[in-house]
Each structure stands twice: as C-alpha cells, then as structure tokens.
Amino acid sequence: MSENEIFLEIQKILNEIAETKGVALPTLEADSDLLGGQFPIDSLDLASLVTDLEQLTKNDPFRAGFVNFRTAGELARLYAK
Amino acid sequence: MKKDSSMSEITDMKITADDHNPLVLRGECVVTRSEIYHQAMEQADRYTREHISRVMVCSDDPVKLLSTIKGCVTAGIDLWVAHTSLSSSVRTEIATHHGIELMIGDEEKRIESDQTIDRANPVGRIHTMTSGTSGKPKIAEHSLSSLLSRIMPTKMTRSHHGGMWLLTYQATGFAGLQVILTATLSGGQIVVPEQRTPIGFYKAATAHSVTQISGTPTFWRAFLMVVEPETLKLRQVTLGGEVVDQGTLDRLREAFPSARITHIYASTEAGVVFTVHDGQEGFPISFLQEDVPGVKLRVRDGRLQVKSPSAMRAYATIKRQPFTEDGWLDTQDRCEVRGERGFILGREDAVINVAGSKVYPLEIERFLLQLPSIREARAYGVPNPIAGMIVGADVVLDPQIVPAPTKRDIITTCQQNLASYQVPRLLTVVDSIDIQASGKKG
C-alpha cells in the first residue's frame, strides 16, 4: 500500500474511534500531531491504530524495536512499503 | 467403626467379584465390575510375585485405569498416571526419574530396576499430572483417600446414585479420574464416547441415555451448539476445569431446566475444593468463613489459598512447593470479593499487562460470553509497540443471530462496558476455537 492509501486508512480508523466516542474528528493533515491533544484519541487508541495498520499492511515497522513518530504522515510512511 | 467401614469401602472401590453390573460402556462394548475386579486381582498378584513397587499407567481406557488403580491399591504399591498426550520421551524420563518398574499402556513394558532409587515403603500413593502443555508436567502426589475424599459413598447425593456418566474429560487428568471414580463409587456407569468431538459426545450420550455430564465450560458451549437438549434426560450438569461465566450457566439452565447445575473449583494440586449449586457464577463468600465441609479457604495477597483433605501432599519432584509457611496451598489463582460473592479471575501468570494495567483474560471472556451473539470467546495478549501488550480476542458468533454483529459493533459494546485497557483492540471472528486434550481452551 502507498503512503497515501495508508494515510486514508488512518483517517478512516480515527474516524471510527471518534464515532464510538460520540465526537467529531477534526480534519487530519499529514503533519497532525496524533497525541497532540486536538484529536480525541489516547495512547490505547493509538496502540489499537498501530495494530490495525499492521493487520492491514502485513508490515510491522516496530519489529526491531520502537521507532519514533509524532504525526499521521510519519506513521503512514512507516507502514508504506 | 464408621471410619473403618468407609476406609474399606474406599479400597474396595465398589468393584467386587460377584458384581456383574456393567461399569464401562463404549459403543457396543460393555465391561462389568466383576471383569475389572479380576483384571485388578491378576495385576495385584503379579506386583507381589515380581516384587514390583512402582507402576505407571498411560491409557485413556477407564477399564485399564480402574483395574490398575485397584490393583495397585490392593497390592499397596505406588502408581503414576500419565497422559497419553505426553511424548514418549517425556514419559520415559519421568519413569526413569521415579524408578518405575512397569509401564502399562497399549502394551506392558517391564523396566530394569535402577537399584540406586529408594523404593522403601510403598504406601499406595497415586500420582497425577498437570497437562504439561508448557513442557514437563508437574506431578502431584495423592492417596486414593485424598482423591476420593469428596466422593465418599456416604456423601453421595441421591441424584448421583446409579447415574450414567459421560466421560468428556481426558481420562488420565484429575477431572477425568474424578468422574471415573465418582461413577464407580456411586454405583453408576461410565460412557466412553467413540469420538471425542461435540457430535461424538452427543451420539454417546443419546445412545446410552446418559444422566450425568461433567465437562469444562468450553466443552459445554461447544456441546450446546450441536445438541437438541430435550433428547437428553440430564439429572446432573457439572462444570469444572475452567472458571465458568454467568452467560454459560444461564444457557445451560435454559437448555436443561430440571438438571442440577454444579460448578466445581478443583485442580490437580488442590483436589476438589468446593462446589457451587445455585446457578450463579463465583462462589458465596460464606465459603471464606469455613462453610465448606473439611475445607478452609482464604484470600491472601489477592490469591486463593486452601487447606483441604483432598489437596496433594506435595509435588513429587519439584523443590519449590506451592505451600505457605503456615501450611496453606497457594492456588496461584487471583480471587476477588465483590459484594456477597467471590470470583476467580484466573492464574496470576495469565495476566496481560496493558500499558501498566493488569487484564485477566477470563474477565474479558466472561464479558464477551454474556453477549447474546457470542457463543465462544478466547482472550489473549498481543504484543504492541505503544502499550506493551493489548488485548486480542477470538470469538465464535451464534449463527442464529441475524444480522450478525460486525466487529465494530462488538468492540463498541466492549468500549461502553469495559475499562479502556480491557477492550479487545484486535478482534477476530473465527469458526471455532481449539480445545486441548484437557477440554480447556487452547
């Protein structure tokens, strides 16, 4: 999957999470800081997002250890092949 | 006087020369009590004649197990009961370590005695093994009377007398032996399924008009998926080997309205600790105030500890014993009191650490099984780079619930009812969940 496709998946998953919580998701940009406070997600939601992406892409960028990322774009890049 | 007569009833095991009633049924094959008696006496004679003091039996055939147990008890020698699922190398290692002189399985194998092992004072000990799924099994040392302490004939309730018992457990495990011995001592019969599948169990149950079934909650949930409950005339429904949830108890009550429904807390190490008959999950907290006959229970450091006549004497080989300094057996099971009820949360080592919060898989399975659309559930930890671990769950949906809920529906229900760290973040809908030889979830 391309970086852009993964970015759209991230948007979709975050929308579902926000929907479950009964809140609206602000527009997601590539430089949106995922845990920066503007999005209604906590670290466990992020954990679940990462698991969903791994399932979807069959790619585990964290296999060799934790890799730093802050923004939605950076996360999409990690999973793109 | 009373004690003497009950002791002789124990060694007698209600297996006598002149009792020609059937005891073990498998398909068309019927074995009587008298036939098992004669096999046992032949074995006992051989042990005495050949100076055999340690025997290992490895068979799922209740006839072989009963005749060997009675043979060993009669000759006063020590017995090891091994699972057929153990690899032959592990079995041989155990046999060598303990100085076993005769192995009874499909064939009998005499083992050259190792003279360095002290076999002094054989006393009719019976050793049972844990399932040993994670390597070598642990071996618990019992006596026949400790195995039977909760099923003494004098304590038999009327509902057990002359019952037809379906053997759903692995015969060599603690629960399987309990069922075999209970049926034997209560004048009942043991029905052995020809196929150990839900449908195989059902066929055996209907063919022999089974009245008592004891199985794991996992067994029961699978069984309920294939049976037409009204074709079975069950007097006793027993659950053991795993913690049972309210959803499963309610489904059983609905399916078998006239049966007594009992759940048992027991283990290879602790023996049978308590039984609950009120159809509610957990146990009454009165049990913690010495309300269980002969058994004392307490919760220390969040774990259930017991003192019981049916507890093992010790692990046979491991130095580290699960006893506290003041002589209580630590079950390693987390136990929590909520209101008037105690709840077993599961083994301490089964805990999933989600971002520093402890999740007991059983709690999650218990919640999922309460949902009407879910028939079976298994929760487990999934490594995660952010949270360390997250909860994963496999679920089997009830095909009769239409439309089937989506994964998102189930996760949303979990989010509305569970703490955030308890929510299964990875949910997989599966056709079935593997069942181990012990009848427990894989």
Coordinates of C-alpha atoms in Angstrom, one line a residue, chain B:
Chain B
M1 CA -16.3 -48.0 63.4
K2 CA -17.7 -45.6 60.9
K3 CA -14.2 -44.6 59.8
D4 CA -13.1 -48.3 59.3
S5 CA -16.1 -49.1 57.2
S6 CA -15.7 -46.1 54.9
M7 CA -11.9 -46.9 54.5
S8 CA -12.7 -50.4 53.5
E9 CA -15.3 -49.0 51.0
I10 CA -12.5 -46.9 49.6
T11 CA -10.1 -49.7 48.9
D12 CA -12.9 -51.9 47.8
M13 CA -13.9 -49.2 45.3
K14 CA -17.2 -51.0 44.8
I15 CA -15.5 -53.3 42.3
T16 CA -16.2 -56.8 43.5
A17 CA -16.0 -60.4 42.2
D18 CA -19.7 -61.0 42.3
D19 CA -21.0 -57.7 40.9
H20 CA -21.8 -58.4 37.3
N21 CA -23.3 -55.0 36.6
P22 CA -21.8 -53.0 33.7
L23 CA -19.3 -50.3 34.6
V24 CA -17.7 -49.1 31.4
L25 CA -19.6 -48.8 28.1
R26 CA -18.0 -47.9 24.8
G27 CA -20.2 -48.3 21.7
E28 CA -21.3 -51.9 21.8
C29 CA -18.6 -53.0 24.2
V30 CA -19.6 -53.5 27.9
V31 CA -17.2 -54.3 30.7
T32 CA -18.6 -55.4 34.1
R33 CA -17.4 -54.6 37.6
S34 CA -16.6 -58.2 38.1
E35 CA -14.4 -58.3 35.0
I36 CA -12.5 -55.3 36.2
Y37 CA -12.1 -56.9 39.6
H38 CA -10.5 -60.0 38.1
Q39 CA -8.1 -57.9 36.0
A40 CA -7.2 -55.9 39.1
M41 CA -6.5 -59.0 41.2
E42 CA -4.3 -60.5 38.5
Q43 CA -2.3 -57.3 38.4
A44 CA -2.0 -57.2 42.2
D45 CA -0.8 -60.8 42.3
R46 CA 1.8 -60.0 39.6
Y47 CA 3.1 -57.0 41.5
T48 CA 3.5 -59.1 44.7
R49 CA 5.0 -62.0 42.8
E50 CA 7.5 -59.9 40.8
H51 CA 8.3 -57.5 43.7
I52 CA 7.0 -54.5 41.6
S53 CA 6.5 -51.5 43.8
R54 CA 6.1 -48.7 41.2
V55 CA 3.8 -48.7 38.2
M56 CA 2.9 -46.1 35.6
V57 CA -0.3 -46.4 33.6
C58 CA -0.7 -44.4 30.4
S59 CA -4.1 -45.1 28.9
D60 CA -7.4 -43.3 28.1
D61 CA -9.3 -46.5 28.7
P62 CA -11.2 -46.4 32.0
V63 CA -11.1 -50.2 32.3
K64 CA -7.3 -50.1 32.3
L65 CA -7.2 -47.2 34.7
L66 CA -9.6 -48.7 37.2
S67 CA -8.0 -52.1 37.1
T68 CA -4.6 -50.6 37.6
I69 CA -5.7 -48.3 40.4
K70 CA -7.4 -51.1 42.2
G71 CA -4.5 -53.5 41.5
C72 CA -2.0 -51.0 43.0
V73 CA -4.2 -50.1 46.0
T74 CA -4.8 -53.8 46.7
A75 CA -1.0 -54.6 46.5
G76 CA -0.2 -51.4 48.4
I77 CA 2.2 -50.1 45.8
D78 CA 2.7 -46.6 44.2
L79 CA 1.1 -45.6 40.9
W80 CA 1.8 -42.8 38.4
V81 CA -1.0 -41.9 36.0
A82 CA 0.4 -40.4 32.8
H83 CA -1.4 -38.6 29.9
T84 CA -1.4 -40.3 26.6
S85 CA -0.7 -36.9 25.1
L86 CA 2.8 -36.8 26.6
S87 CA 5.6 -37.6 24.3
S88 CA 7.2 -41.0 24.9
S89 CA 10.5 -39.3 25.7
V90 CA 8.9 -37.3 28.5
R91 CA 7.1 -40.4 29.8
T92 CA 10.3 -42.4 29.7
E93 CA 12.2 -39.5 31.5
I94 CA 9.5 -39.5 34.3
A95 CA 9.6 -43.3 34.5
T96 CA 13.4 -43.3 34.8
H97 CA 13.4 -40.5 37.3
H98 CA 10.9 -42.2 39.6
G99 CA 12.2 -45.7 39.3
I100 CA 9.1 -47.1 37.6
E101 CA 9.3 -50.8 37.1
L102 CA 6.3 -51.5 34.9
M103 CA 4.6 -49.3 32.3
I104 CA 1.1 -50.1 31.4
G105 CA -0.2 -48.7 28.1
D106 CA -1.3 -50.3 24.9
E107 CA 1.3 -52.8 25.8
E108 CA 3.1 -53.6 29.1
K109 CA 6.7 -52.8 29.4
R110 CA 8.9 -54.1 32.2
I111 CA 11.7 -51.7 33.1
E112 CA 15.0 -52.8 34.5
S113 CA 15.2 -51.7 38.1
D114 CA 17.5 -48.9 39.0
Q115 CA 18.9 -50.1 42.3
T116 CA 20.0 -46.6 43.4
I117 CA 16.4 -45.4 43.8
D118 CA 15.0 -45.9 47.2
R119 CA 11.6 -47.6 46.8
A120 CA 11.2 -48.3 50.5
N121 CA 7.7 -48.2 52.0
P122 CA 5.4 -48.1 49.0
V123 CA 2.2 -46.9 50.5
G124 CA -0.4 -46.9 47.7
R125 CA 0.3 -43.3 46.6
I126 CA -1.3 -42.1 43.4
H127 CA 0.5 -39.5 41.3
T128 CA -1.5 -37.4 38.9
M129 CA 0.0 -35.0 36.4
T130 CA -0.9 -31.5 35.2
S131 CA -1.4 -31.2 31.5
G132 CA 2.2 -30.1 30.9
T133 CA 1.3 -28.0 27.9
S134 CA 4.3 -25.8 28.5
G135 CA 6.9 -28.5 28.9
K136 CA 7.2 -31.2 31.5
P137 CA 4.0 -31.8 33.6
K138 CA 4.1 -31.2 37.3
I139 CA 3.4 -34.4 39.3
A140 CA 1.1 -34.2 42.3
E141 CA 1.2 -36.9 45.0
H142 CA -2.2 -38.1 46.3
S143 CA -3.5 -41.1 48.1
L144 CA -6.6 -42.9 47.0
S145 CA -8.4 -41.5 50.0
S146 CA -7.4 -37.9 49.1
L147 CA -8.6 -38.5 45.6
L148 CA -11.9 -39.8 46.9
S149 CA -12.3 -37.5 49.9
R150 CA -15.0 -35.5 48.2
I151 CA -16.8 -38.5 46.7
M152 CA -17.1 -40.8 49.6
P153 CA -20.1 -43.2 49.1
T154 CA -21.7 -41.9 52.3
K155 CA -21.7 -38.4 50.9
M156 CA -23.2 -39.3 47.6
T157 CA -26.4 -37.4 46.9
R158 CA -29.3 -39.3 45.6
S159 CA -29.0 -37.6 42.2
H160 CA -25.7 -39.4 41.6
H161 CA -26.8 -42.9 42.5
G162 CA -26.8 -45.3 39.6
G163 CA -26.1 -42.4 37.1
M164 CA -24.9 -42.9 33.6
W165 CA -21.8 -40.7 33.3
L166 CA -20.4 -39.4 30.0
L167 CA -16.6 -39.2 30.1
T168 CA -15.8 -35.8 28.4
Y169 CA -12.5 -35.2 30.1
Q170 CA -9.2 -36.7 29.3
A171 CA -9.4 -39.9 31.3
T172 CA -5.9 -39.5 32.9
G173 CA -6.3 -36.0 34.1
F174 CA -7.5 -35.0 37.6
A175 CA -11.1 -34.2 36.4
G176 CA -11.3 -37.4 34.3
L177 CA -10.2 -39.6 37.2
Q178 CA -12.8 -37.8 39.4
V179 CA -15.6 -38.6 37.0
I180 CA -14.4 -42.3 36.6
L181 CA -14.1 -42.8 40.4
T182 CA -17.3 -41.0 41.2
A183 CA -19.3 -43.1 38.7
T184 CA -17.6 -46.2 40.1
L185 CA -18.2 -45.4 43.8
S186 CA -21.8 -44.3 43.3
G187 CA -22.9 -47.4 41.6
G188 CA -23.0 -45.7 38.2
Q189 CA -21.7 -46.5 34.7
I190 CA -19.1 -44.7 32.6
V191 CA -20.0 -44.0 29.0
V192 CA -16.9 -43.5 26.8
P193 CA -17.5 -41.7 23.5
E194 CA -16.1 -43.4 20.4
Q195 CA -15.3 -39.9 19.0
R196 CA -14.1 -37.0 21.2
T197 CA -16.0 -34.4 19.1
P198 CA -19.1 -32.5 20.2
I199 CA -21.2 -34.7 17.9
G200 CA -19.4 -37.8 19.1
F201 CA -20.2 -36.9 22.7
Y202 CA -23.8 -36.3 21.8
K203 CA -24.2 -39.6 20.0
A204 CA -22.7 -41.5 23.0
A205 CA -25.0 -39.5 25.4
T206 CA -28.2 -40.4 23.5
A207 CA -27.2 -44.0 22.7
H208 CA -26.6 -44.8 26.4
S209 CA -29.2 -42.4 27.9
V210 CA -26.6 -40.5 29.9
T211 CA -27.9 -38.8 33.0
Q212 CA -24.8 -37.0 34.3
I213 CA -22.3 -35.0 32.3
S214 CA -19.3 -33.2 33.7
G215 CA -17.2 -31.1 31.4
T216 CA -15.3 -27.8 31.1
P217 CA -17.3 -24.7 30.3
T218 CA -15.6 -24.8 26.8
F219 CA -16.9 -28.4 26.4
W220 CA -20.4 -27.3 27.3
R221 CA -20.5 -24.3 25.0
A222 CA -19.5 -26.5 22.0
F223 CA -21.9 -29.2 23.2
L224 CA -24.8 -26.8 23.3
M225 CA -24.1 -25.9 19.6
V226 CA -24.9 -29.5 18.5
V227 CA -27.4 -30.9 20.9
E228 CA -31.2 -30.9 21.0
P229 CA -31.5 -30.6 24.8
E230 CA -34.9 -32.3 25.1
T231 CA -33.4 -35.6 23.8
L232 CA -31.2 -35.8 26.9
K233 CA -32.6 -36.6 30.3
L234 CA -29.8 -35.0 32.3
R235 CA -30.0 -35.1 36.1
Q236 CA -26.7 -33.5 36.7
V237 CA -24.7 -30.9 34.7
T238 CA -21.3 -30.3 36.1
L239 CA -18.7 -27.7 35.0
G240 CA -15.1 -27.8 36.1
G241 CA -11.5 -27.3 34.9
E242 CA -12.1 -23.6 34.0
V243 CA -13.9 -20.7 35.5
V244 CA -17.5 -20.5 34.4
D245 CA -19.3 -17.3 33.4
Q246 CA -22.9 -16.4 34.0
G247 CA -23.8 -16.5 30.3
T248 CA -22.9 -20.2 30.0
L249 CA -24.7 -21.0 33.3
D250 CA -27.8 -19.3 32.1
R251 CA -27.7 -21.1 28.7
L252 CA -27.4 -24.5 30.5
R253 CA -30.3 -23.7 32.8
E254 CA -32.4 -22.9 29.9
A255 CA -31.4 -26.0 28.0
F256 CA -31.7 -28.4 30.9
P257 CA -34.3 -26.9 33.3
S258 CA -34.7 -30.0 35.5
A259 CA -31.0 -30.8 35.9
R260 CA -28.9 -29.8 38.9
I261 CA -26.2 -27.5 37.7
T262 CA -23.0 -27.5 39.6
H263 CA -19.7 -25.8 39.1
I264 CA -16.6 -27.2 40.8
Y265 CA -13.4 -25.5 41.8
A266 CA -10.7 -28.1 41.7
S267 CA -7.1 -28.6 40.4
T268 CA -4.5 -31.3 40.2
E269 CA -2.8 -29.8 43.2
A270 CA -5.7 -28.7 45.4
G271 CA -8.1 -31.6 44.6
V272 CA -11.7 -30.7 44.7
V273 CA -12.0 -27.6 46.8
F274 CA -15.7 -26.5 46.6
T275 CA -18.8 -27.0 44.5
V276 CA -21.5 -24.4 43.8
H277 CA -25.1 -25.4 43.1
D278 CA -27.0 -22.1 43.0
G279 CA -26.5 -21.5 39.2
Q280 CA -24.6 -18.2 39.9
E281 CA -21.0 -17.6 38.8
G282 CA -18.4 -17.2 41.5
F283 CA -18.9 -18.6 45.0
P284 CA -20.7 -17.4 48.2
I285 CA -18.3 -15.5 50.5
S286 CA -19.5 -17.7 53.3
F287 CA -17.1 -20.3 51.8
L288 CA -14.3 -18.0 53.1
Q289 CA -15.7 -18.3 56.6
E290 CA -15.2 -22.0 56.9
D291 CA -18.5 -23.0 55.4
V292 CA -17.2 -25.7 53.2
P293 CA -17.1 -29.1 55.0
G294 CA -13.5 -30.0 55.8
V295 CA -12.0 -27.3 53.6
K296 CA -10.7 -23.9 54.6
L297 CA -10.3 -21.1 52.2
R298 CA -8.7 -17.7 52.5
V299 CA -7.6 -14.9 50.2
R300 CA -4.0 -13.7 50.8
D301 CA -2.2 -11.2 48.5
G302 CA -5.2 -11.4 46.2
R303 CA -4.7 -15.2 45.7
L304 CA -6.9 -18.0 46.8
Q305 CA -5.3 -20.3 49.4
V306 CA -6.8 -23.6 50.6
K307 CA -6.4 -26.3 53.3
S308 CA -8.2 -29.4 52.2
P309 CA -8.1 -33.1 52.8
S310 CA -8.2 -33.6 49.0
A311 CA -5.1 -31.5 48.4
M312 CA -2.0 -33.2 47.2
R313 CA 0.7 -34.0 49.7
A314 CA 3.4 -32.3 47.6
Y315 CA 4.8 -32.0 44.1
A316 CA 6.7 -35.2 43.6
T317 CA 9.9 -33.8 42.0
I318 CA 9.9 -30.0 42.2
K319 CA 11.7 -28.5 45.1
R320 CA 9.6 -25.3 45.2
Q321 CA 6.3 -26.3 46.7
P322 CA 3.2 -24.2 46.5
F323 CA 2.6 -24.2 50.2
T324 CA 2.8 -21.1 52.5
E325 CA 4.8 -21.2 55.7
D326 CA 1.7 -21.8 57.7
G327 CA 0.7 -24.8 55.6
W328 CA -1.8 -23.4 53.1
L329 CA -1.8 -24.4 49.5
D330 CA -1.5 -21.4 47.3
T331 CA -3.6 -22.0 44.2
Q332 CA -1.9 -19.1 42.3
D333 CA -5.5 -18.1 41.2
R334 CA -6.4 -14.5 41.7
C335 CA -9.5 -14.1 43.7
E336 CA -11.6 -11.0 44.3
V337 CA -14.6 -10.5 46.6
R338 CA -17.5 -8.3 45.2
G339 CA -20.5 -8.0 47.4
E340 CA -21.6 -11.4 48.6
R341 CA -19.6 -13.4 46.1
G342 CA -16.0 -14.4 45.5
F343 CA -14.7 -14.5 41.9
I344 CA -11.8 -16.4 40.5
L345 CA -10.0 -14.1 38.0
G346 CA -7.6 -16.6 36.6
R347 CA -4.0 -17.7 37.0
E348 CA -1.6 -15.0 38.1
D349 CA 0.7 -15.8 35.2
A350 CA -2.1 -15.4 32.7
V351 CA -2.3 -11.7 33.3
I352 CA -1.9 -9.3 30.3
N353 CA -0.1 -6.1 31.1
V354 CA -1.7 -3.4 29.0
A355 CA 0.2 -0.1 29.4
G356 CA 0.8 -1.0 33.1
S357 CA -2.8 -2.1 33.8
K358 CA -3.5 -5.8 34.6
V359 CA -6.1 -7.5 32.5
Y360 CA -7.3 -11.0 33.3
P361 CA -8.2 -12.8 30.1
L362 CA -11.0 -14.6 31.9
E363 CA -12.7 -11.4 32.8
I364 CA -12.8 -10.4 29.1
E365 CA -14.0 -13.8 28.0
R366 CA -16.7 -13.7 30.7
F367 CA -17.9 -10.3 29.4
L368 CA -17.9 -11.4 25.8
L369 CA -19.8 -14.7 26.6
Q370 CA -22.6 -12.6 28.1
L371 CA -23.3 -11.0 24.8
P372 CA -26.2 -12.9 23.1
S373 CA -24.4 -13.0 19.7
I374 CA -21.3 -14.7 21.0
R375 CA -21.1 -18.5 21.6
E376 CA -17.4 -18.9 22.5
A377 CA -14.6 -16.5 23.2
R378 CA -10.9 -16.6 23.9
A379 CA -8.9 -13.5 25.1
Y380 CA -5.1 -13.2 25.0
G381 CA -2.3 -10.7 24.9
V382 CA -0.9 -9.3 21.7
P383 CA 2.5 -7.5 21.7
N384 CA 2.1 -3.9 20.9
P385 CA 4.8 -1.2 20.4
I386 CA 2.8 1.5 22.1
A387 CA 1.1 -0.3 25.0
G388 CA 3.5 -3.2 25.5
M389 CA 0.5 -5.5 25.2
I390 CA -3.1 -5.1 24.1
V391 CA -6.0 -7.5 24.5
G392 CA -6.8 -9.6 21.5
A393 CA -9.9 -11.8 21.3
D394 CA -11.2 -14.6 19.0
V395 CA -15.0 -15.0 19.0
V396 CA -17.4 -17.6 17.6
L397 CA -20.7 -16.0 16.6
D398 CA -24.1 -17.6 17.1
P399 CA -25.3 -18.3 13.6
Q400 CA -28.9 -17.9 14.7
I401 CA -28.5 -14.2 15.4
V402 CA -29.2 -12.3 12.2
P403 CA -27.9 -9.9 11.2
A404 CA -24.6 -10.9 12.7
P405 CA -22.9 -8.1 14.6
T406 CA -19.9 -6.5 13.0
K407 CA -16.5 -6.5 14.7
R408 CA -17.0 -2.8 15.2
D409 CA -20.4 -3.4 17.0
I410 CA -18.7 -5.9 19.4
I411 CA -15.8 -3.5 20.1
T412 CA -18.2 -0.6 20.7
T413 CA -20.2 -2.7 23.2
C414 CA -16.9 -3.5 24.9
Q415 CA -15.9 0.1 25.0
Q416 CA -19.2 1.0 26.6
N417 CA -18.9 -1.6 29.3
L418 CA -15.2 -2.2 30.0
A419 CA -12.3 -0.1 31.1
S420 CA -10.4 1.3 28.1
Y421 CA -7.4 -1.0 28.7
Q422 CA -9.6 -4.1 28.9
V423 CA -11.2 -3.6 25.4
P424 CA -10.1 -6.2 22.9
R425 CA -8.3 -4.0 20.3
L426 CA -7.8 -6.9 18.0
L427 CA -11.0 -8.9 17.5
T428 CA -11.2 -11.9 15.1
V429 CA -14.3 -13.7 14.2
V430 CA -13.5 -17.4 13.9
D431 CA -15.4 -20.6 13.1
S432 CA -14.2 -22.5 16.2
I433 CA -11.7 -22.2 19.0
D434 CA -9.3 -25.1 19.6
I435 CA -9.9 -27.3 22.5
Q436 CA -7.0 -29.1 24.2
A437 CA -7.0 -32.7 25.3
S438 CA -7.8 -31.5 28.8
G439 CA -11.1 -30.0 27.4
K440 CA -9.8 -26.5 28.1
K441 CA -9.4 -23.7 25.6
G442 CA -6.2 -23.8 23.7

